[in-house]
Short mmCIF file of C-alpha atoms and ligand atoms in Angstrom, two decimals:
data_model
loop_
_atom_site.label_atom_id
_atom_site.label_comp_id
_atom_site.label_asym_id
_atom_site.label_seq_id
_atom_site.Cartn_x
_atom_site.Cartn_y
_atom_site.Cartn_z
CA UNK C 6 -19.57 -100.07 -85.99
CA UNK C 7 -17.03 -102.47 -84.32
CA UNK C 8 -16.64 -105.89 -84.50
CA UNK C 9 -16.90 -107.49 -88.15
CA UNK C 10 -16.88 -111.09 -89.10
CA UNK C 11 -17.24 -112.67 -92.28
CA UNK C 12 -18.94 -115.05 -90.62
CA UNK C 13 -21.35 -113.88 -88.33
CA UNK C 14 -23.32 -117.25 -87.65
CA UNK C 15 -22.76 -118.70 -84.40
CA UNK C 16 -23.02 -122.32 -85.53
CA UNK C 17 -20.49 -121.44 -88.02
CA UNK C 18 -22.75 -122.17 -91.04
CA UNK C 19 -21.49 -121.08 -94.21
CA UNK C 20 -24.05 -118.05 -94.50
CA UNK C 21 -23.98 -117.67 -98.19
CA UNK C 22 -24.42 -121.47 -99.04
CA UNK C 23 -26.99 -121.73 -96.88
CA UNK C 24 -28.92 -118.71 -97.90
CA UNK C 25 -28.29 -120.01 -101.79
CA UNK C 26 -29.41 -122.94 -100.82
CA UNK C 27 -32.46 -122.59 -98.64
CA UNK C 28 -33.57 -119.13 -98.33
CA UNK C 29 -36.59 -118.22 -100.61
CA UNK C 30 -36.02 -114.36 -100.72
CA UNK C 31 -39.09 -112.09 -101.41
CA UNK C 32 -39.96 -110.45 -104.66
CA UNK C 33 -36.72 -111.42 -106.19
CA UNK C 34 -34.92 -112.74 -109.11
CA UNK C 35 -33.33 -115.70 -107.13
CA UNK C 36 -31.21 -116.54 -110.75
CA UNK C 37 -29.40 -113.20 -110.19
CA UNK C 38 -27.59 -115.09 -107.55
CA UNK C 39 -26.76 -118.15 -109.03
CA UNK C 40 -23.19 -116.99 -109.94
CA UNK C 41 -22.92 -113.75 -107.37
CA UNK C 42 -23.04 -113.49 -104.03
CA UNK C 43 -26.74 -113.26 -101.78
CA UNK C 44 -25.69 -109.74 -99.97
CA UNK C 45 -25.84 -110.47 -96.52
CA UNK C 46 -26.50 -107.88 -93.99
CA UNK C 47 -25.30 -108.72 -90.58
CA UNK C 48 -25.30 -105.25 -88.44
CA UNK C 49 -27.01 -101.80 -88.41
CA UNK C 50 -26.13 -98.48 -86.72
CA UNK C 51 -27.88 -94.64 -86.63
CA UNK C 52 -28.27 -94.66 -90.82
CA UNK C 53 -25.16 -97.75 -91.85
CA UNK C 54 -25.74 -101.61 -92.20
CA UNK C 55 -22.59 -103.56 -92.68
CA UNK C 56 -22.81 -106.81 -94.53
CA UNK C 57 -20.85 -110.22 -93.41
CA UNK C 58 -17.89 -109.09 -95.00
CA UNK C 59 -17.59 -105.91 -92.84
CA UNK C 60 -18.56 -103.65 -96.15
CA UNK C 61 -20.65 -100.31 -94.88
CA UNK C 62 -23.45 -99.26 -96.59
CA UNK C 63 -25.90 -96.05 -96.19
CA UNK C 64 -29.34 -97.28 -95.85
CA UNK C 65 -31.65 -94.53 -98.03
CA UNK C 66 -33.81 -96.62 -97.95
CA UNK C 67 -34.58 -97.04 -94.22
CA UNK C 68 -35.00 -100.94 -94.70
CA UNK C 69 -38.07 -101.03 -96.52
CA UNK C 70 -39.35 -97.36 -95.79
CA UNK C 71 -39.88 -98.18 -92.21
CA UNK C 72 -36.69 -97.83 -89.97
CA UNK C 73 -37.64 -94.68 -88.83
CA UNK C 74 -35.48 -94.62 -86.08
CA UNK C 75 -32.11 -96.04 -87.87
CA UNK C 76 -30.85 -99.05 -86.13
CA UNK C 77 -29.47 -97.89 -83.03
CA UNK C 78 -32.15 -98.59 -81.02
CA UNK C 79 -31.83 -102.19 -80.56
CA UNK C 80 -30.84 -102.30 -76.65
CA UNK C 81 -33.50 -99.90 -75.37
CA UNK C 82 -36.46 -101.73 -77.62
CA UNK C 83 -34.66 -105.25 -76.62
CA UNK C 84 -35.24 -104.09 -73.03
CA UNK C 85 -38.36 -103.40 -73.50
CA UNK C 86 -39.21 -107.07 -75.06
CA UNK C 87 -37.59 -108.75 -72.25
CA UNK C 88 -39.67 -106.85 -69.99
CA UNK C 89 -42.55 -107.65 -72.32
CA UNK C 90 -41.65 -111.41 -72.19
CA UNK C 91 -41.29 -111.98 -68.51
CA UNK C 92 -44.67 -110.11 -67.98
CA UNK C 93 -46.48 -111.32 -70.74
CA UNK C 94 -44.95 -113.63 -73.47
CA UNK C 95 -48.73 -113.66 -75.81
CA UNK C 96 -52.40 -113.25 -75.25
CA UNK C 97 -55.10 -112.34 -77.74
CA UNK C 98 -57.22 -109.57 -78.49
CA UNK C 99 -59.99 -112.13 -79.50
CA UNK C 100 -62.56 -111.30 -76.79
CA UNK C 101 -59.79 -109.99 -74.11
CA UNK C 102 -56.99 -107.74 -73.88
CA UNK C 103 -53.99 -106.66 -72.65
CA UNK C 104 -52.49 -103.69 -71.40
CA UNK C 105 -49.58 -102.92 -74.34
CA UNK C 106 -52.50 -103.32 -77.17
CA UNK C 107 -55.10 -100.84 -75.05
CA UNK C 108 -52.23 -98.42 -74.50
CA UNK C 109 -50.68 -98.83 -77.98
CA UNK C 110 -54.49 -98.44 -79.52
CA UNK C 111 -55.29 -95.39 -77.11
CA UNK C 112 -51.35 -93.71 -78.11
CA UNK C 113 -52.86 -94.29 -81.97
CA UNK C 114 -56.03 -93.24 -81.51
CA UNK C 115 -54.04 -90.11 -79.76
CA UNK C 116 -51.72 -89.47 -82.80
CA UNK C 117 -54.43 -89.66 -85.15
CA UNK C 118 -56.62 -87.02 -86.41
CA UNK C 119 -59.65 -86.11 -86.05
CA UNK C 120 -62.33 -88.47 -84.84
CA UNK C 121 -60.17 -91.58 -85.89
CA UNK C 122 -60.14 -93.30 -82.78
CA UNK C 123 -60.62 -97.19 -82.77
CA UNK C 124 -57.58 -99.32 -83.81
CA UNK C 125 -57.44 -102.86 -85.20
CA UNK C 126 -54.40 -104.42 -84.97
CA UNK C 127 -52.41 -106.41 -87.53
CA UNK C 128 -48.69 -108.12 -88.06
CA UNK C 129 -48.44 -106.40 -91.74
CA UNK C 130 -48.95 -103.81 -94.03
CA UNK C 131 -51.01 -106.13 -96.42
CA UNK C 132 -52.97 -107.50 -93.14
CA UNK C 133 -53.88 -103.80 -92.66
CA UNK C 134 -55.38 -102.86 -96.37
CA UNK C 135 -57.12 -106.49 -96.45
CA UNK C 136 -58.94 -105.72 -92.93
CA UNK C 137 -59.92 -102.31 -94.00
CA UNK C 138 -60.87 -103.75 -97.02
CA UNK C 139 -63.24 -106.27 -94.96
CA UNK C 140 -64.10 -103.66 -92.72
CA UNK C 141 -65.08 -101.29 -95.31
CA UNK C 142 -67.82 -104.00 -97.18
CA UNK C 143 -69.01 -105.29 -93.66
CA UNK C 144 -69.75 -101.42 -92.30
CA UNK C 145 -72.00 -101.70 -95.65
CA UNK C 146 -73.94 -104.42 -94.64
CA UNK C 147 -74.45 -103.57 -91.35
CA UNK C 148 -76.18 -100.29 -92.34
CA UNK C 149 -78.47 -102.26 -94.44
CA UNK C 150 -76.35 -101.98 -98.61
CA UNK C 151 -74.10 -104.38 -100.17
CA UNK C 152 -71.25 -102.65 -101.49
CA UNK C 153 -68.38 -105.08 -102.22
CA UNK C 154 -66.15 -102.91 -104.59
CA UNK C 155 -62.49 -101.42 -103.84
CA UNK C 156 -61.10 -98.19 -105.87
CA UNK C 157 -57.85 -97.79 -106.11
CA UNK C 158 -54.85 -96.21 -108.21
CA UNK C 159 -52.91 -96.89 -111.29
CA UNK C 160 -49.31 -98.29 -110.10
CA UNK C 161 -50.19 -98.31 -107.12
CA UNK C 162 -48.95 -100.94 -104.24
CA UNK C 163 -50.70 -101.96 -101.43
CA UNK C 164 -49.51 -105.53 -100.49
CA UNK C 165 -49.24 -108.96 -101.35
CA UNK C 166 -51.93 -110.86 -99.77
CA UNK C 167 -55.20 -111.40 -102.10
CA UNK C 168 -57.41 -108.91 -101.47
CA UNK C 169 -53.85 -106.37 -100.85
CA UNK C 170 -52.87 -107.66 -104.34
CA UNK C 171 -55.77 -107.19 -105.76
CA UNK C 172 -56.20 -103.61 -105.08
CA UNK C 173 -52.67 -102.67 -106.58
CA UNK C 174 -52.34 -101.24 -109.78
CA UNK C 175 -49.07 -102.80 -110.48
CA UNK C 176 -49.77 -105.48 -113.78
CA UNK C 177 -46.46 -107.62 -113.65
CA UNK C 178 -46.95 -108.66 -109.68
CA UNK C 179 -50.79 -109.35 -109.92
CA UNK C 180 -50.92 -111.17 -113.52
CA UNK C 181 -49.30 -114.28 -112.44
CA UNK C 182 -52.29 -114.59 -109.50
CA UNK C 183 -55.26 -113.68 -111.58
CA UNK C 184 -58.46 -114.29 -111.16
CA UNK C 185 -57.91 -112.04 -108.27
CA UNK C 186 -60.40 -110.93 -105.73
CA UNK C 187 -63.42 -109.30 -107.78
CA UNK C 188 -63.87 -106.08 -108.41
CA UNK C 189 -61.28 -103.70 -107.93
CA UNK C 190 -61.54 -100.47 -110.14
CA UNK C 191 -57.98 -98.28 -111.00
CA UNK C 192 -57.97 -94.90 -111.68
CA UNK C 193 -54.80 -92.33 -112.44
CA UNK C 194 -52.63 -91.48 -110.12
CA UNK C 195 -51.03 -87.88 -109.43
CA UNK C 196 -48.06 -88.40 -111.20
CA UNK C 197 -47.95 -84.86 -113.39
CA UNK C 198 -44.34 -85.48 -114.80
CA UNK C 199 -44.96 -85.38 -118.86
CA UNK C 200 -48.94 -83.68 -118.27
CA UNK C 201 -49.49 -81.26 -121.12
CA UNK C 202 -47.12 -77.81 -120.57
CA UNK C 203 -49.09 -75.35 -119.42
CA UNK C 204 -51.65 -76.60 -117.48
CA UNK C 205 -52.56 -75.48 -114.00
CA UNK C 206 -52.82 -77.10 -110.85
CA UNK C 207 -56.17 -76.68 -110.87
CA UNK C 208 -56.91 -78.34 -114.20
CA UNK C 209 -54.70 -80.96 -113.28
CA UNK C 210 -56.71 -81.37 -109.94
CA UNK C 211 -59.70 -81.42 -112.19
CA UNK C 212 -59.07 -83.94 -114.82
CA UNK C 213 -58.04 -86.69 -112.00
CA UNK C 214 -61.34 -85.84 -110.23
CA UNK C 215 -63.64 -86.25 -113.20
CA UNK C 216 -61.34 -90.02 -113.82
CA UNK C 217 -62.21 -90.73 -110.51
CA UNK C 218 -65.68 -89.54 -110.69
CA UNK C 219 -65.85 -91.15 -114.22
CA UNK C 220 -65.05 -94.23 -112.71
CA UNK C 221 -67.33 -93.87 -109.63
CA UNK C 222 -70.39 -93.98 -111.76
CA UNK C 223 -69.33 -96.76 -114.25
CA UNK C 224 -68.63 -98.93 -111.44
CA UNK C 225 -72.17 -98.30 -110.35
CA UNK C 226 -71.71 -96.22 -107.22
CA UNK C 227 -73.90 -98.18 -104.57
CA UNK C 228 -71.41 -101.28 -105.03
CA UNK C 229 -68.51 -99.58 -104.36
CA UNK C 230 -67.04 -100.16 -100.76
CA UNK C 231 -64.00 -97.86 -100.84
CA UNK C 232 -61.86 -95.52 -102.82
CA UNK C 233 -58.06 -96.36 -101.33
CA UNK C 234 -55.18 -93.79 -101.64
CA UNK C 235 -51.54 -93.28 -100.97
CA UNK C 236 -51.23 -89.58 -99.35
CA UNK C 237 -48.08 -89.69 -101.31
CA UNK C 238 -48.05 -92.74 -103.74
CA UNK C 239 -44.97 -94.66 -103.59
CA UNK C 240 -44.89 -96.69 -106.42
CA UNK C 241 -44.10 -94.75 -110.02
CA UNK C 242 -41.87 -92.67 -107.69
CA UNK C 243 -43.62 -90.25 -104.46
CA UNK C 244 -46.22 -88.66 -106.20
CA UNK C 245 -47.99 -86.03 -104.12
CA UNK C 246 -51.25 -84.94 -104.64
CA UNK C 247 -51.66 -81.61 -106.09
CA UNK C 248 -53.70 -78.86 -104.48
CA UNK C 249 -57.52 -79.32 -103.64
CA UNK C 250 -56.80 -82.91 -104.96
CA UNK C 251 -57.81 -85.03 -101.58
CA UNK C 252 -60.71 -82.54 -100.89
CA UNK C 253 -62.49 -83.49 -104.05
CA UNK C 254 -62.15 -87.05 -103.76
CA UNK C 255 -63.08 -87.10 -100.13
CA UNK C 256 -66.44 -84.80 -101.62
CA UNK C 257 -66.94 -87.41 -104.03
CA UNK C 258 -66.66 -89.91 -101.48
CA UNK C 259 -69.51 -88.75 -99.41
CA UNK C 260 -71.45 -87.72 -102.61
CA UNK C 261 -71.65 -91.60 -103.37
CA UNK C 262 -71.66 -93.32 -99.79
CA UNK C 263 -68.46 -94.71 -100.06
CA UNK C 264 -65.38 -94.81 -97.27
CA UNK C 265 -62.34 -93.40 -97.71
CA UNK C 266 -59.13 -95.05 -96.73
CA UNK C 267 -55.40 -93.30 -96.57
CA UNK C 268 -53.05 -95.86 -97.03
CA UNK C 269 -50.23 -94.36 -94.71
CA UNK C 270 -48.23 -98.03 -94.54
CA UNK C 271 -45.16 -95.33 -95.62
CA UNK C 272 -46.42 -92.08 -94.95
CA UNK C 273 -47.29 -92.68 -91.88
CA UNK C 274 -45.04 -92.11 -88.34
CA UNK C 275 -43.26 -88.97 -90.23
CA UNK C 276 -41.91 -90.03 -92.79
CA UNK C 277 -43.84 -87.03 -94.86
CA UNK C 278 -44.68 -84.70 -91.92
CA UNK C 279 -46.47 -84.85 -88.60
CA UNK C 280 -47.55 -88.24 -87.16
CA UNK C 281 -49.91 -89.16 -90.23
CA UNK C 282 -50.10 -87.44 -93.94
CA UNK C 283 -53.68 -87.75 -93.81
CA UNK C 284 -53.16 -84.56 -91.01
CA UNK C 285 -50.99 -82.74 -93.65
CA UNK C 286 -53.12 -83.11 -96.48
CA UNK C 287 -55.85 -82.59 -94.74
CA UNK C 288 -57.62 -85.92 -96.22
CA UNK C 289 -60.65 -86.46 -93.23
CA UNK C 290 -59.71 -90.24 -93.86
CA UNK C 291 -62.71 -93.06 -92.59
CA UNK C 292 -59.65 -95.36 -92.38
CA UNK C 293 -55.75 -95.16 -92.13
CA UNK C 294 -53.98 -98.25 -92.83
CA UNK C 295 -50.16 -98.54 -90.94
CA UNK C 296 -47.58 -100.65 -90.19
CA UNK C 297 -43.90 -100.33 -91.03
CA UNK C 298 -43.05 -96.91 -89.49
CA UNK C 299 -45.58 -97.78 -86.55
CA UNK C 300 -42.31 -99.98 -84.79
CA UNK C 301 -39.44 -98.79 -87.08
CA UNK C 302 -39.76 -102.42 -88.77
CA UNK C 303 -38.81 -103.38 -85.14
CA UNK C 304 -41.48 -104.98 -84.90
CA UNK C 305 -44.20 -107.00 -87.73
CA UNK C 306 -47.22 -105.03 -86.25
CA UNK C 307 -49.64 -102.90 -88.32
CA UNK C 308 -52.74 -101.06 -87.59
CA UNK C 309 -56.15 -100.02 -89.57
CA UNK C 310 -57.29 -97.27 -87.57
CA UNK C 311 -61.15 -96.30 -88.37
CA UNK C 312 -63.51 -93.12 -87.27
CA UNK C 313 -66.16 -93.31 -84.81
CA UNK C 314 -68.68 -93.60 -87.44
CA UNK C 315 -67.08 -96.30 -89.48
CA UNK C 316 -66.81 -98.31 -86.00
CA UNK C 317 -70.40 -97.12 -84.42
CA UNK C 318 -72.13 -100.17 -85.94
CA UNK C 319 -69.99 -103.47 -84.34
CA UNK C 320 -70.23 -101.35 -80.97
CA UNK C 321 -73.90 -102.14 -80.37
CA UNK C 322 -76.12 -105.18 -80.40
CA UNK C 323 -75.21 -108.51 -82.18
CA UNK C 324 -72.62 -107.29 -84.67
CA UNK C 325 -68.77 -108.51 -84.65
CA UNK C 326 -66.68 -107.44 -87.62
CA UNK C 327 -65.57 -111.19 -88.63
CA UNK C 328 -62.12 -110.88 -89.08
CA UNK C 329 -58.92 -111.59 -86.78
CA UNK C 330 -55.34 -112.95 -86.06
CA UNK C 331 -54.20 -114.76 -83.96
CA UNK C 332 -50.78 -112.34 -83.51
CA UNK C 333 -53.27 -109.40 -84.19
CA UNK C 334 -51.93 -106.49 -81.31
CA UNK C 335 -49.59 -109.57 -79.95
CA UNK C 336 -48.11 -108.00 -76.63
CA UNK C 337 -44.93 -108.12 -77.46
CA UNK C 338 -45.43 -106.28 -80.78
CA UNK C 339 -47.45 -104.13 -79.45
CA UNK C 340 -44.55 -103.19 -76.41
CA UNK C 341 -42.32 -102.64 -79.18
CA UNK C 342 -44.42 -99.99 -81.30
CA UNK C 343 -44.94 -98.46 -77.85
CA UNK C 344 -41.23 -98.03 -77.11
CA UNK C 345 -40.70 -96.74 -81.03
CA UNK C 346 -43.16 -94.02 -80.39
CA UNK C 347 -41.67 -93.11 -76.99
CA UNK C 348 -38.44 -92.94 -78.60
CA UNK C 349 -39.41 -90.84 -81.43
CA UNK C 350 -40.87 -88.05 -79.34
CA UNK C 351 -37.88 -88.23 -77.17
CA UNK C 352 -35.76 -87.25 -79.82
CA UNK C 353 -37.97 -84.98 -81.75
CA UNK C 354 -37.80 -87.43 -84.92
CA UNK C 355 -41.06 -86.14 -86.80
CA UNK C 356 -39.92 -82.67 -85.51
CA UNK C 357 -36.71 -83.35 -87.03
CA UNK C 358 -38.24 -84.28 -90.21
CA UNK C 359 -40.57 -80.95 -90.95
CA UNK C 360 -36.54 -79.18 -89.89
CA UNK C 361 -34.65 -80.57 -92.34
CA UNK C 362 -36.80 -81.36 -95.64
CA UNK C 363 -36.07 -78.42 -97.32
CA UNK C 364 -31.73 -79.10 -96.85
CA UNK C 365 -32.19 -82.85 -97.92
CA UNK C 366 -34.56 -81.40 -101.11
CA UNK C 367 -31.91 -79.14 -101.58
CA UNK C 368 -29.21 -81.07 -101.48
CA UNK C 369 -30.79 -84.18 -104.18
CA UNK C 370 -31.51 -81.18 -106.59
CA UNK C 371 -27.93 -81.51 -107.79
CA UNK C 372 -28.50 -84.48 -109.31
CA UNK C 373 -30.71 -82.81 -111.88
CA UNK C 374 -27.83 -81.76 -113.34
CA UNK C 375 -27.30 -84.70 -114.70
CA UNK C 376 -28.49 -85.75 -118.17
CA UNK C 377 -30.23 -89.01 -117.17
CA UNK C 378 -32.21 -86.91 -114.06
CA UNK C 379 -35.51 -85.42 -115.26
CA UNK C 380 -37.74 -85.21 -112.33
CA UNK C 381 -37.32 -85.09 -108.48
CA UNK C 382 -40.15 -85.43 -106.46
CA UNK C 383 -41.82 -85.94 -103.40
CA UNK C 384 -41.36 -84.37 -99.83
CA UNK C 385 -40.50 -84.91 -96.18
CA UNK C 386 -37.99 -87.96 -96.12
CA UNK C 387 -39.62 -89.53 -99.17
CA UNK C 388 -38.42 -89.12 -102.96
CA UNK C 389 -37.54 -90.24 -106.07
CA UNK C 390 -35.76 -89.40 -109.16
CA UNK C 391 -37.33 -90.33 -112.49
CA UNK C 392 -34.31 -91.57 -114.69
CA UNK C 393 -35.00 -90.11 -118.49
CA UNK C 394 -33.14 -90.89 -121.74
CA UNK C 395 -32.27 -87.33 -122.20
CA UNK C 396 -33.44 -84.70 -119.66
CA UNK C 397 -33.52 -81.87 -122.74
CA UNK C 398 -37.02 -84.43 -124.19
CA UNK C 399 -37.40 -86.29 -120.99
CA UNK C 400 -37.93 -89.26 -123.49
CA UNK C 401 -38.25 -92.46 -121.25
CA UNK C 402 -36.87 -96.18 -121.59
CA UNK C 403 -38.06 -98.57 -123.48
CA UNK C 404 -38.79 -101.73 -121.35
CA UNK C 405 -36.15 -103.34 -122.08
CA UNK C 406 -33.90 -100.57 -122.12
CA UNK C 407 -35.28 -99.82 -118.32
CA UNK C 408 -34.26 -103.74 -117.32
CA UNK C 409 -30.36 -103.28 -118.71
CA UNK C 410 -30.63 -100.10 -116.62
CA UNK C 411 -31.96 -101.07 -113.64
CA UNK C 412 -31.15 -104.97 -113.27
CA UNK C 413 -28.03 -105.03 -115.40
CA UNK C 414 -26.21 -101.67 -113.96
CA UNK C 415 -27.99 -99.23 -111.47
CA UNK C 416 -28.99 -101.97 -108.66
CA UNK C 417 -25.55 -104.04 -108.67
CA UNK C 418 -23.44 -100.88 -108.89
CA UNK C 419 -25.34 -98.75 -106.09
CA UNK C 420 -24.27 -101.67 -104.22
CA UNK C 421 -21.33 -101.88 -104.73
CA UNK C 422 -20.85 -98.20 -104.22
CA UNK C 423 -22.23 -98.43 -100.61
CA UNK C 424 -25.46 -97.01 -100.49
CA UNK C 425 -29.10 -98.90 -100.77
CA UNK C 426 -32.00 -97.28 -102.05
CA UNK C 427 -34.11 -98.70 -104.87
CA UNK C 428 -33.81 -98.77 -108.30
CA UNK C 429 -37.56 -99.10 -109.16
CA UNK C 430 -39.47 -99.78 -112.86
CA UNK C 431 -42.91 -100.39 -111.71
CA UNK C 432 -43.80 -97.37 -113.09
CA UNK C 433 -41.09 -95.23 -115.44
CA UNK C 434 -37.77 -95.80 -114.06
CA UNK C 435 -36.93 -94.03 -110.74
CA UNK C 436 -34.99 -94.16 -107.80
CA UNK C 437 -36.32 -94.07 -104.30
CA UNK C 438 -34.75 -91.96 -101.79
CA UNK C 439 -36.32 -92.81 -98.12
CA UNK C 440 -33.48 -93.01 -95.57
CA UNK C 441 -34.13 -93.14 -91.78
CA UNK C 442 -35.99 -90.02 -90.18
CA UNK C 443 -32.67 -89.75 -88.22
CA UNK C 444 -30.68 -88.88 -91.05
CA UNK C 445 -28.85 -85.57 -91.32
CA UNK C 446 -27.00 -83.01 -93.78
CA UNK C 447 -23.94 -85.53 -93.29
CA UNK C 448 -26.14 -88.38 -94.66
CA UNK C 449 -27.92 -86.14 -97.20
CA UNK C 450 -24.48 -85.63 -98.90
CA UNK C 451 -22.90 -88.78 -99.18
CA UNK C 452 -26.45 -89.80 -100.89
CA UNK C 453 -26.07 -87.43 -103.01
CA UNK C 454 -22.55 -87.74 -103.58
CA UNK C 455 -22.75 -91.76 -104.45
CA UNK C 456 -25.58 -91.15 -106.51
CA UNK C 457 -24.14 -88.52 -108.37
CA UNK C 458 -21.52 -90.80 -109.03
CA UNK C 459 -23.08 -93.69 -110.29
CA UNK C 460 -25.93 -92.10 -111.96
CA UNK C 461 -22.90 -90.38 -113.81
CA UNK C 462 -21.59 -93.70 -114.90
CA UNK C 463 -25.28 -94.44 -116.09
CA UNK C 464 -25.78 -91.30 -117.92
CA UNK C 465 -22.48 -92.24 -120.32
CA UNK C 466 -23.41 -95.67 -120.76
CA UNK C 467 -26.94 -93.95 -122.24
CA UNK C 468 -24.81 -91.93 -124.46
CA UNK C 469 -24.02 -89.13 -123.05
C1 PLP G 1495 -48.59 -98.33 -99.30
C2 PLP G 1495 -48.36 -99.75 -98.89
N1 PLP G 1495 -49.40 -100.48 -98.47
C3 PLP G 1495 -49.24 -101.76 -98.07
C4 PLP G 1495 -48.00 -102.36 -98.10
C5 PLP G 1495 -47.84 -103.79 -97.67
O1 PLP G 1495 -47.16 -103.83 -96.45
P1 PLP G 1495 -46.41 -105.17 -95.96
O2 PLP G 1495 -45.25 -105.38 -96.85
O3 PLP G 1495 -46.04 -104.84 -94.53
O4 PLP G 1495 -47.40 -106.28 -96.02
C6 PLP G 1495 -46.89 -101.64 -98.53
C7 PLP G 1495 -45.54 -102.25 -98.56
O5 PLP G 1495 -44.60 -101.73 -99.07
C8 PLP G 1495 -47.08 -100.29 -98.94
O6 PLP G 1495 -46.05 -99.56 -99.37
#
């Protein structure tokens, strides 16, 4: 990076006032900042963001999960835009289109597998699981049942909107809205850290199938719309599904009439392996939700892509799925994700991913070493450690021991130590490791090394 500032604004505002002042900032403790400093980020470049002050930081945590491509990219997708702009600037895909949204939709459709082939564009992540949701209840109704239900998984996040919020299994962020959107069902997720010793993939397999199947038939199977799964669940810490796992529930699935969404907001665009997880683990999805990876975050565009058969009935006669947005596949969105896409084949970035999982695996399995380390999981460009109490019982926190840990040490001090990834207690503590797809055994390291570090410095102040 070149040039720093500490003032980046070129009005000359005073940045931090301002933001102190004014900015509401999302999902956060706003009273953390009433005597520190908002962190600022003013730059990015490849895998670094520098902050007004000029501090770098590693970024494993590729913004939000989504900056697939780092941040280099700015220029070439900015060239695109302009192009975009002069052409362009906006039209709808309300009745008409446009050339970037067919293209973008027919690239998709492309990328996608199997018979997954019409795309309905959104500007989120939570826009995406709310239309499928929609989607999934008025495919129902249009072949003659009323099924309303949603199914989804314990800690489990899948937005913020209503219907999003509703179908997350995370308490603390959906008490404060209740009554939410009726009836959402939760069942277990895959997380196997702490399952009795000795069982066997196969049981294990088996006892989240008969939950799910359980919960099927309480729920009364002819309401229920759709079961809705992570490939890899994010929240709790990457928890991938064990063997035969997906097969069952998509069996179950068709045994009951129901659709069956991936939610790939994360998993998708390679951050696990291959275009979409639902390929890898072989899912046979009736819906894929997307958005994040889908531009690199260049862009606030997401996607539910849905099969033929899920789309067959609004393609004849007088049915219109009622549901849209006005940005919905916006043209200059949609030139962005097209340009991301372009520029990930052209350098081999989900390539690059399957070529260097097993290296940046490798590398985090150090940190197990370490006392307060008792579980590493996940795969591709996607993990997290599970932070323990001792990793000889792998005892967990209490709650309130989690908070000191998280809030009052790990989050600040990661920080401060140059490196942002995400100190995360919606399930059992964990940390989550998701850099850019464009990272390499230099980047892998100096994760590693910080985190050793720090996580160190944690460990003692545990008791160790
Ligand atoms: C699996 C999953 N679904 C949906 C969402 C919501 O996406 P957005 O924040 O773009 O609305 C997220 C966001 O992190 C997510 O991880």
């Amino acid at each position: 990076m070149t040039a720093t500032a500490s003032n980046p604004s070129p009005t000359g505002l005073d940045l931090q006032q301002a933001a102190k002042d004014h900015l509401w900032m999302h999902f956060t403790r706003m009273s953390a900042y009433e005597d520190a400093p908002v962190p600022i980020i003013a730059r990015g470049e490849g895998c670094y963001l520098e902050d007004i002050n000029g501090k770098r930081y590693l970024d494993a945590l590729a913004g939000l999960f989504a900056v697939q491509i780092g941040y280099s990219h700015g220029e070439e997708i900015g060239a695109a835009v302009a192009a975009q702009m002069q052409e362009l600037p906006y039209y709808t895909n309300w009745s008409y289109a446009h050339p970037r949204a067919i293209e973008l939709a027919k690239e998709i459709a492309d990328l996608a597998p199997g018979d997954l082939n019409r795309v309905f564009f959104t500007n989120s992540g939570s826009e995406a699981v709310e239309s499928a949701w929609k989607l999934a209840r008025q495919f129902h109704t249009a072949n003659g049942e009323r099924r309303w239900k949603a199914i989804g998984r314990d800690v489990a996040y899948h937005g913020a909107t209503m219907g999003a919020l509703s179908i997350n299994g995370v308490a603390p962020i959906r008490t404060p809205f209740e009554p939410l959107v009726p009836q959402v069902g939760h069942v277990r997720n895959t997380n196997r850290f702490r399952r009795p010793e000795g069982e066997t993939e196969e049981q294990f397999t088996q006892f989240l199938l008969d939950d799910l199947e359980h919960r099927i038939l309480s729920e009364g199977p002819e309401t229920v719309a759709m079961v809705i799964m992570e490939p890899v669940q994010n929240s709790g810490g990457a928890f991938t599904p064990p063997a035969g796992y997906f097969q069952g529930v998509r069996a179950l699935c068709d045994e009951h009439g129901i659709l069956l969404c991936a939610d790939e907001v994360i998993t998708a665009f390679g951050r696990i392996d291959g275009w979409f997880a639902s390929e890898h683990y072989d899912i046979k999805p009736d819906l894929i939700t997307m958005a994040k990876g889908m531009s690199s975050a260049y862009a606030s565009i997401g996607a539910v892509v849905a099969s033929d058969r899920v789309a067959e009935p609004f393609l004849h006669g007088a049915e219109s799925f009622m549901h849209g947005l006005t940005f919905g596949g916006h043209p200059v969105q949609t030139a962005i994700a097209l340009k991301n896409i372009e520029i990930m084949k052209r350098e081999r970035v989900v390539e690059g991913v399957a070529e260097r999982t097993a290296a940046f695996r490798q590398t985090l399995s150090q940190l197990l070493e370490l006392p307060i380390a008792g579980d590493l999981r996940g795969t591709g460009f996607f993990f997290a450690l599970e932070l323990v109490k001792d990793n000889e019982t792998n005892a967990t926190f209490t709650d309130d021991e989690a908070e000191k840990l998280l809030r009052g040490f790990l989050s600040e001090r990661l920080y401060d130590a140059g490196i942002i990834c995400r100190a995360d207690d919606r399930g059992d503590p964990v940390v989550q490791i998701s850099p850019p797809l464009v990272a390499g055994q230099a980047e892998f390291d100096e994760i590693a090394g910080i985190l050793g570090e720090v996580l160190g410095e944690a460990s003692r102040l545990v008791g160790h």
